[in-house]
Coordinates of C-alpha atoms in Angstrom, one line a residue:
X14 CA 0.0 0.0 0.0
X15 CA 1.3 3.5 -1.0
X16 CA 2.5 5.4 2.1
X17 CA 1.1 8.8 2.8
X18 CA 3.0 11.9 3.9
X19 CA 0.3 12.2 6.6
X20 CA 1.6 8.9 8.1
X21 CA 5.3 9.2 7.5
X22 CA 6.0 12.9 7.9
X23 CA 3.6 14.5 10.5
X24 CA 6.0 17.5 10.8
X25 CA 5.2 18.4 7.2
X26 CA 1.5 18.4 8.0
X27 CA 2.0 20.8 10.9
X28 CA 4.3 23.0 8.7
X29 CA 1.6 23.2 6.0
X30 CA -1.1 24.1 8.5
X31 CA 1.1 26.8 10.1
X32 CA 2.0 28.4 6.8
X33 CA -1.6 28.6 5.7
X34 CA -2.8 30.1 9.0
X35 CA 0.0 32.7 9.0
X36 CA -0.7 33.7 5.4
X37 CA -4.4 34.0 6.1
X38 CA -3.8 36.1 9.2
X39 CA -1.4 38.4 7.2
X40 CA -3.9 38.6 4.4
X41 CA -6.9 39.5 6.4
X42 CA -5.4 41.0 9.6
X43 CA -2.5 43.1 8.1
X44 CA -2.8 43.7 4.4
X45 CA -6.5 43.8 4.3
X46 CA -7.5 44.9 7.8
X47 CA -9.6 47.6 6.2
X48 CA -12.0 46.6 3.4
X49 CA -10.9 48.2 0.2
X50 CA -10.9 47.7 -3.6
X51 CA -8.1 45.5 -4.6
X52 CA -5.8 47.0 -7.3
X53 CA -4.4 45.1 -10.2
X54 CA -0.9 45.6 -8.7
X55 CA -1.9 44.1 -5.4
X56 CA -3.7 41.2 -7.0
X57 CA -0.6 40.5 -9.2
X58 CA 1.7 40.4 -6.2
X59 CA -0.6 38.1 -4.2
X60 CA -1.1 35.8 -7.2
X61 CA 2.7 35.5 -7.6
X62 CA 3.0 34.9 -3.8
X63 CA 0.5 32.1 -3.7
X64 CA 1.8 30.4 -6.9
X65 CA 5.3 30.7 -5.6
X66 CA 4.3 29.1 -2.3
X67 CA 2.6 26.2 -4.1
X68 CA 5.7 25.6 -6.3
X69 CA 8.0 25.8 -3.2
X70 CA 5.8 23.3 -1.3
X71 CA 5.9 20.9 -4.3
X72 CA 9.7 21.2 -4.1
X73 CA 9.6 20.3 -0.4
X74 CA 7.5 17.3 -1.3
X75 CA 10.1 16.2 -3.8
X76 CA 12.9 16.7 -1.3
X77 CA 11.1 14.7 1.4
X78 CA 10.5 11.7 -0.8
X79 CA 13.9 11.9 -2.5
X80 CA 15.4 11.3 0.9
X81 CA 12.9 8.7 1.8
X82 CA 13.3 5.0 0.9
X83 CA 11.4 5.5 -2.3
X84 CA 14.2 7.6 -3.7
X85 CA 14.1 9.8 -6.9
X86 CA 11.4 7.8 -8.7
X87 CA 8.9 8.1 -6.0
X88 CA 9.8 11.8 -5.5
X89 CA 9.1 12.5 -9.2
X90 CA 5.8 10.7 -8.9
X91 CA 4.8 12.7 -5.8
X92 CA 5.7 16.1 -7.2
X93 CA 4.0 15.5 -10.5
X94 CA 0.9 14.3 -8.6
X95 CA 0.9 17.5 -6.7
X96 CA 1.5 19.6 -9.8
X97 CA -1.2 17.8 -11.8
X98 CA -3.8 18.1 -9.0
X99 CA -2.8 21.8 -8.4
X100 CA -3.2 22.9 -12.0
X101 CA -6.4 21.0 -12.6
X102 CA -8.0 22.7 -9.6
X103 CA -6.5 26.0 -10.6
X104 CA -7.9 25.7 -14.1
X105 CA -11.4 24.7 -12.8
X106 CA -11.2 27.6 -10.4
X107 CA -10.6 30.1 -13.2
X108 CA -13.8 28.8 -14.9
X109 CA -15.6 29.4 -11.6
X110 CA -14.6 33.0 -11.7
X111 CA -17.3 33.5 -14.4
X112 CA -20.0 32.6 -11.8
X113 CA -18.4 34.7 -9.1
X114 CA -18.6 37.7 -11.4
X115 CA -22.3 37.0 -12.1
X116 CA -23.0 36.6 -8.3
X117 CA -21.3 39.9 -7.5
X118 CA -23.1 41.7 -10.3
X119 CA -26.5 40.2 -9.3
X120 CA -26.3 41.3 -5.7
X121 CA -24.6 44.6 -6.7
X122 CA -21.7 44.0 -4.2
X123 CA -19.5 47.0 -3.8
X124 CA -16.0 46.3 -5.1
X125 CA -14.4 47.1 -1.8
X126 CA -16.3 44.1 -0.3
X127 CA -15.3 41.6 -2.9
X128 CA -12.2 40.6 -1.0
X129 CA -14.2 40.0 2.2
X130 CA -16.7 37.7 0.4
X131 CA -14.0 35.7 -1.2
X132 CA -11.9 35.4 2.0
X133 CA -14.8 33.8 3.9
X134 CA -15.6 31.7 0.9
X135 CA -12.1 30.3 1.0
X136 CA -12.4 29.6 4.8
X137 CA -15.4 27.5 4.0
X138 CA -13.5 25.7 1.2
X139 CA -10.7 24.8 3.6
X140 CA -13.3 22.9 5.7
X141 CA -15.5 21.3 3.0
X142 CA -12.5 20.3 0.8
X143 CA -11.0 18.5 3.8
X144 CA -14.2 16.6 4.4
X145 CA -14.7 15.7 0.7
X146 CA -11.0 14.6 0.1
X147 CA -10.3 12.6 3.3
X148 CA -13.8 11.0 3.2
X149 CA -13.5 10.2 -0.5
X150 CA -10.1 8.5 -0.1
X151 CA -11.5 6.5 2.8
X152 CA -14.5 5.4 0.7
X153 CA -12.4 4.6 -2.3
X154 CA -10.0 2.3 -0.3
X155 CA -12.9 0.1 0.8
X156 CA -14.8 -0.2 -2.5
X157 CA -12.6 -2.6 -4.5
X158 CA -14.3 -5.6 -6.0
X159 CA -12.6 -9.0 -5.8
X160 CA -10.1 -9.7 -8.5
X161 CA -11.7 -10.9 -11.7
X162 CA -10.6 -11.7 -15.3
X163 CA -11.8 -9.3 -17.9
X164 CA -10.6 -9.2 -21.5
X165 CA -8.0 -11.8 -20.6
X166 CA -6.5 -9.7 -17.7
X167 CA -6.8 -10.1 -14.0
X168 CA -8.0 -6.8 -12.6
X169 CA -9.3 -5.2 -9.4
X170 CA -12.1 -2.7 -10.2
X171 CA -13.0 0.1 -7.8
X172 CA -16.7 0.8 -7.8
X173 CA -16.4 4.5 -6.7
X174 CA -13.6 5.2 -9.1
X175 CA -15.6 3.7 -12.0
X176 CA -18.6 5.8 -11.1
X177 CA -16.5 8.9 -10.8
X178 CA -15.0 8.1 -14.2
X179 CA -18.4 7.8 -15.8
X180 CA -19.5 11.0 -14.1
X181 CA -16.5 13.0 -15.3
X182 CA -16.9 11.8 -18.9
X183 CA -20.5 12.9 -18.7
X184 CA -19.6 16.2 -17.1
X185 CA -17.0 16.9 -19.7
X186 CA -19.4 16.2 -22.6
X187 CA -22.2 18.3 -20.9
X188 CA -19.9 21.2 -20.2
X189 CA -18.5 21.4 -23.7
X190 CA -18.6 25.0 -24.8
X191 CA -19.7 26.2 -21.3
X192 CA -23.1 26.8 -19.8
X193 CA -24.8 30.1 -20.4
X194 CA -27.8 29.3 -18.1
X195 CA -26.1 31.2 -15.3
X196 CA -26.4 34.4 -17.2
X197 CA -30.1 34.7 -16.3
X198 CA -30.0 32.9 -13.0
X199 CA -31.8 34.3 -10.0
X200 CA -29.2 33.9 -7.3
X201 CA -31.6 35.2 -4.7
X202 CA -33.4 31.9 -4.9
X203 CA -30.2 29.7 -4.7
X204 CA -29.8 27.3 -1.8
X205 CA -27.4 29.6 0.1
X206 CA -29.7 32.6 -0.1
X207 CA -32.7 30.6 1.0
X208 CA -30.8 29.2 4.0
X209 CA -30.0 32.7 5.3
X210 CA -33.5 33.9 4.7
X211 CA -34.9 31.0 6.6
X212 CA -33.3 32.2 9.8
X213 CA -33.1 35.9 9.5
X214 CA -34.7 38.8 7.7
X215 CA -32.4 40.4 5.2
X216 CA -31.9 44.2 5.1
X217 CA -32.1 46.0 1.7
X218 CA -28.7 47.7 2.0
X219 CA -25.1 46.7 2.9
X220 CA -23.6 47.9 6.2
X221 CA -19.9 48.0 5.4
X222 CA -18.3 44.6 5.9
X223 CA -20.9 43.6 8.6
X224 CA -22.9 40.4 8.3
X225 CA -25.6 41.7 10.6
X226 CA -27.2 45.1 11.2
X227 CA -29.8 46.6 13.4
X228 CA -32.8 48.3 11.8
X229 CA -35.7 49.7 13.8
X230 CA -34.5 47.7 16.8
X231 CA -34.5 44.4 14.8
X232 CA -31.4 42.4 14.2
X233 CA -31.2 41.6 10.4
X234 CA -28.7 39.9 8.1
X235 CA -27.1 42.1 5.5
X236 CA -26.9 41.2 1.8
X237 CA -23.2 40.5 2.5
X238 CA -24.1 37.4 4.5
X239 CA -26.4 36.2 1.7
X240 CA -23.6 36.6 -0.9
X241 CA -21.1 34.7 1.2
X242 CA -23.7 31.9 1.6
X243 CA -24.3 31.8 -2.1
X244 CA -20.5 31.6 -2.8
X245 CA -20.1 28.8 -0.2
X246 CA -22.8 26.7 -1.8
X247 CA -21.5 27.5 -5.3
X248 CA -18.0 26.2 -4.2
X249 CA -19.6 22.9 -2.9
X250 CA -21.2 22.4 -6.3
X251 CA -17.9 23.1 -8.1
X252 CA -16.2 20.5 -5.8
X253 CA -18.5 17.9 -7.3
X254 CA -16.4 18.2 -10.5
X255 CA -13.0 19.0 -9.2
X256 CA -12.7 16.6 -6.3
X257 CA -13.5 13.4 -8.3
X258 CA -11.1 14.7 -10.9
X259 CA -8.1 14.8 -8.6
X260 CA -8.8 11.3 -7.3
X261 CA -7.6 10.1 -10.7
X262 CA -4.2 11.7 -9.9
X263 CA -3.4 10.3 -6.5
X264 CA -4.8 8.4 -3.6
X265 CA -2.6 10.3 -1.1
X266 CA -5.0 12.6 0.8
X267 CA -2.3 14.9 1.9
X268 CA -1.0 15.5 -1.6
X269 CA -4.6 16.0 -2.8
X270 CA -5.6 18.4 0.0
X271 CA -2.5 20.6 0.0
X272 CA -2.5 21.0 -3.8
X273 CA -6.3 21.7 -3.7
X274 CA -5.9 24.3 -0.9
X275 CA -3.0 26.1 -2.5
X276 CA -5.0 26.4 -5.7
X277 CA -8.1 27.7 -3.7
X278 CA -6.0 30.2 -1.7
X279 CA -4.7 31.8 -4.8
X280 CA -8.2 32.0 -6.3
X281 CA -9.1 35.3 -4.5
X282 CA -6.1 37.3 -5.9
X283 CA -6.6 35.6 -9.3
X284 CA -10.2 36.9 -9.4
X285 CA -9.1 40.5 -9.0
X286 CA -6.3 40.0 -11.6
X287 CA -8.6 38.4 -14.2
X288 CA -12.0 39.9 -13.5
X289 CA -11.6 42.8 -16.0
X290 CA -10.5 40.6 -18.9
X291 CA -12.0 37.2 -18.1
X292 CA -13.4 37.1 -21.7
X293 CA -9.8 36.4 -22.9
X294 CA -10.4 32.9 -21.6
X295 CA -13.5 32.3 -23.6
X296 CA -12.3 29.0 -25.0
X297 CA -11.1 27.7 -21.6
X298 CA -14.5 25.9 -21.1
X299 CA -13.7 23.7 -24.1
X300 CA -10.3 22.8 -22.7
X301 CA -11.8 22.0 -19.3
X302 CA -14.4 19.8 -20.9
X303 CA -11.6 17.8 -22.6
X304 CA -9.6 17.7 -19.3
X305 CA -12.6 16.3 -17.4
X306 CA -13.3 13.7 -20.1
X307 CA -9.6 12.7 -20.2
X308 CA -9.5 12.2 -16.4
X309 CA -12.8 10.3 -16.5
X310 CA -11.3 7.9 -19.2
X311 CA -8.1 7.6 -17.2
X312 CA -10.2 6.4 -14.2
X313 CA -12.2 3.9 -16.4
X314 CA -9.1 2.3 -18.0
X315 CA -7.0 2.4 -14.8
X316 CA -7.6 -1.4 -14.0
X317 CA -5.9 -2.2 -17.4
X318 CA -3.8 0.8 -18.3
X319 CA -1.9 3.0 -15.8
X320 CA -1.1 6.5 -17.1
X321 CA 1.8 7.8 -15.0
X322 CA 1.4 11.2 -13.2
X323 CA 4.1 12.9 -15.4
X324 CA 2.2 11.9 -18.5
X325 CA -1.1 13.1 -17.0
X326 CA 0.5 16.4 -16.0
X327 CA 1.8 16.9 -19.6
X328 CA -1.5 16.1 -21.2
X329 CA -3.5 18.3 -18.9
X330 CA -1.0 21.2 -19.1
X331 CA -1.0 21.0 -22.9
X332 CA -4.8 21.0 -23.2
X333 CA -5.0 24.1 -20.9
X334 CA -2.2 26.0 -22.6
X335 CA -3.7 25.3 -26.0
X336 CA -7.2 26.4 -24.9
X337 CA -5.8 29.7 -23.5
X338 CA -3.7 30.3 -26.7
X339 CA -6.8 29.7 -28.9
X340 CA -8.8 32.1 -26.6
X341 CA -6.3 34.9 -27.2
X342 CA -5.9 34.2 -30.9
X343 CA -9.7 33.9 -31.5
X344 CA -11.5 36.1 -28.9
X345 CA -15.2 35.7 -28.3
X346 CA -16.9 37.9 -30.9
X347 CA -19.7 38.9 -28.5
X348 CA -17.3 40.1 -25.9
X349 CA -15.2 41.9 -28.6
X350 CA -18.3 43.7 -29.8
X351 CA -19.1 44.8 -26.3
X352 CA -15.6 46.3 -25.8
X353 CA -15.9 48.2 -29.1
X354 CA -19.4 49.6 -28.3

């Protein structure tokens, strides 16, 4: 059975946790103590910081395993698993920015409050992703069928991985070209908004960065709390695609969780960096559809054919780069017309 960093190197677990907590405290308590509109320069700096931290951590992963009994081969496998899971989640997160922009526009969230909403959305993601990933790995490990002979080969089929594979192929086909249904969606009727309204009355206006306000002697939730709840539930829905996808990369929960969290932590700054020209990634939806389908197929054929992590990383990276290049070369005509108007 493949050893997990969680079992063999607990110090690395604590190190990861401490780094994340310190960075979040610095982000919210020092650099963003007062709610403000995030500039492109600030967003660029934080984007570079989070990506650099992720790359540095993957280097630590390589160093740890290179000095372990697995040696160089296992170290390469681990670092490519981390990189593949990280960039898959990062790419899917970029696609999610389209929905975030729609949510902020629908609720008319002031720009200086965008950071606050995304920060608390990320705190929720830290919790829910941990539940999904560690529970998912546990379930996968106990759902193997007895060995059987299929097409002349003795194989062990995992029920959950097979279902995930079928789902990802379906999700990839369904998402081909993107989904425009969200453009006209009434987010005030989404699950997160309904949950808040079930417990509190909601005021008509924002009250700075407060989640609650007092009006006529009555404690009421502000629209900011509704927006945070909508973003949280939206992230849970996004995880339905992204979490099964990374299970095809590795069965090490620590590798999966750390790569996922580093990608999520950088999403906030990436939003501010890309929000004004998100249309430049108009063809990314096609690339993500291909990536999801590829990962689904990888899961389905894994009992017979093992695709190494370095190969998966190369394929996923190539698909994403090609989709971005095509987006730049052939921009969406509708967005281009809007810019010229």
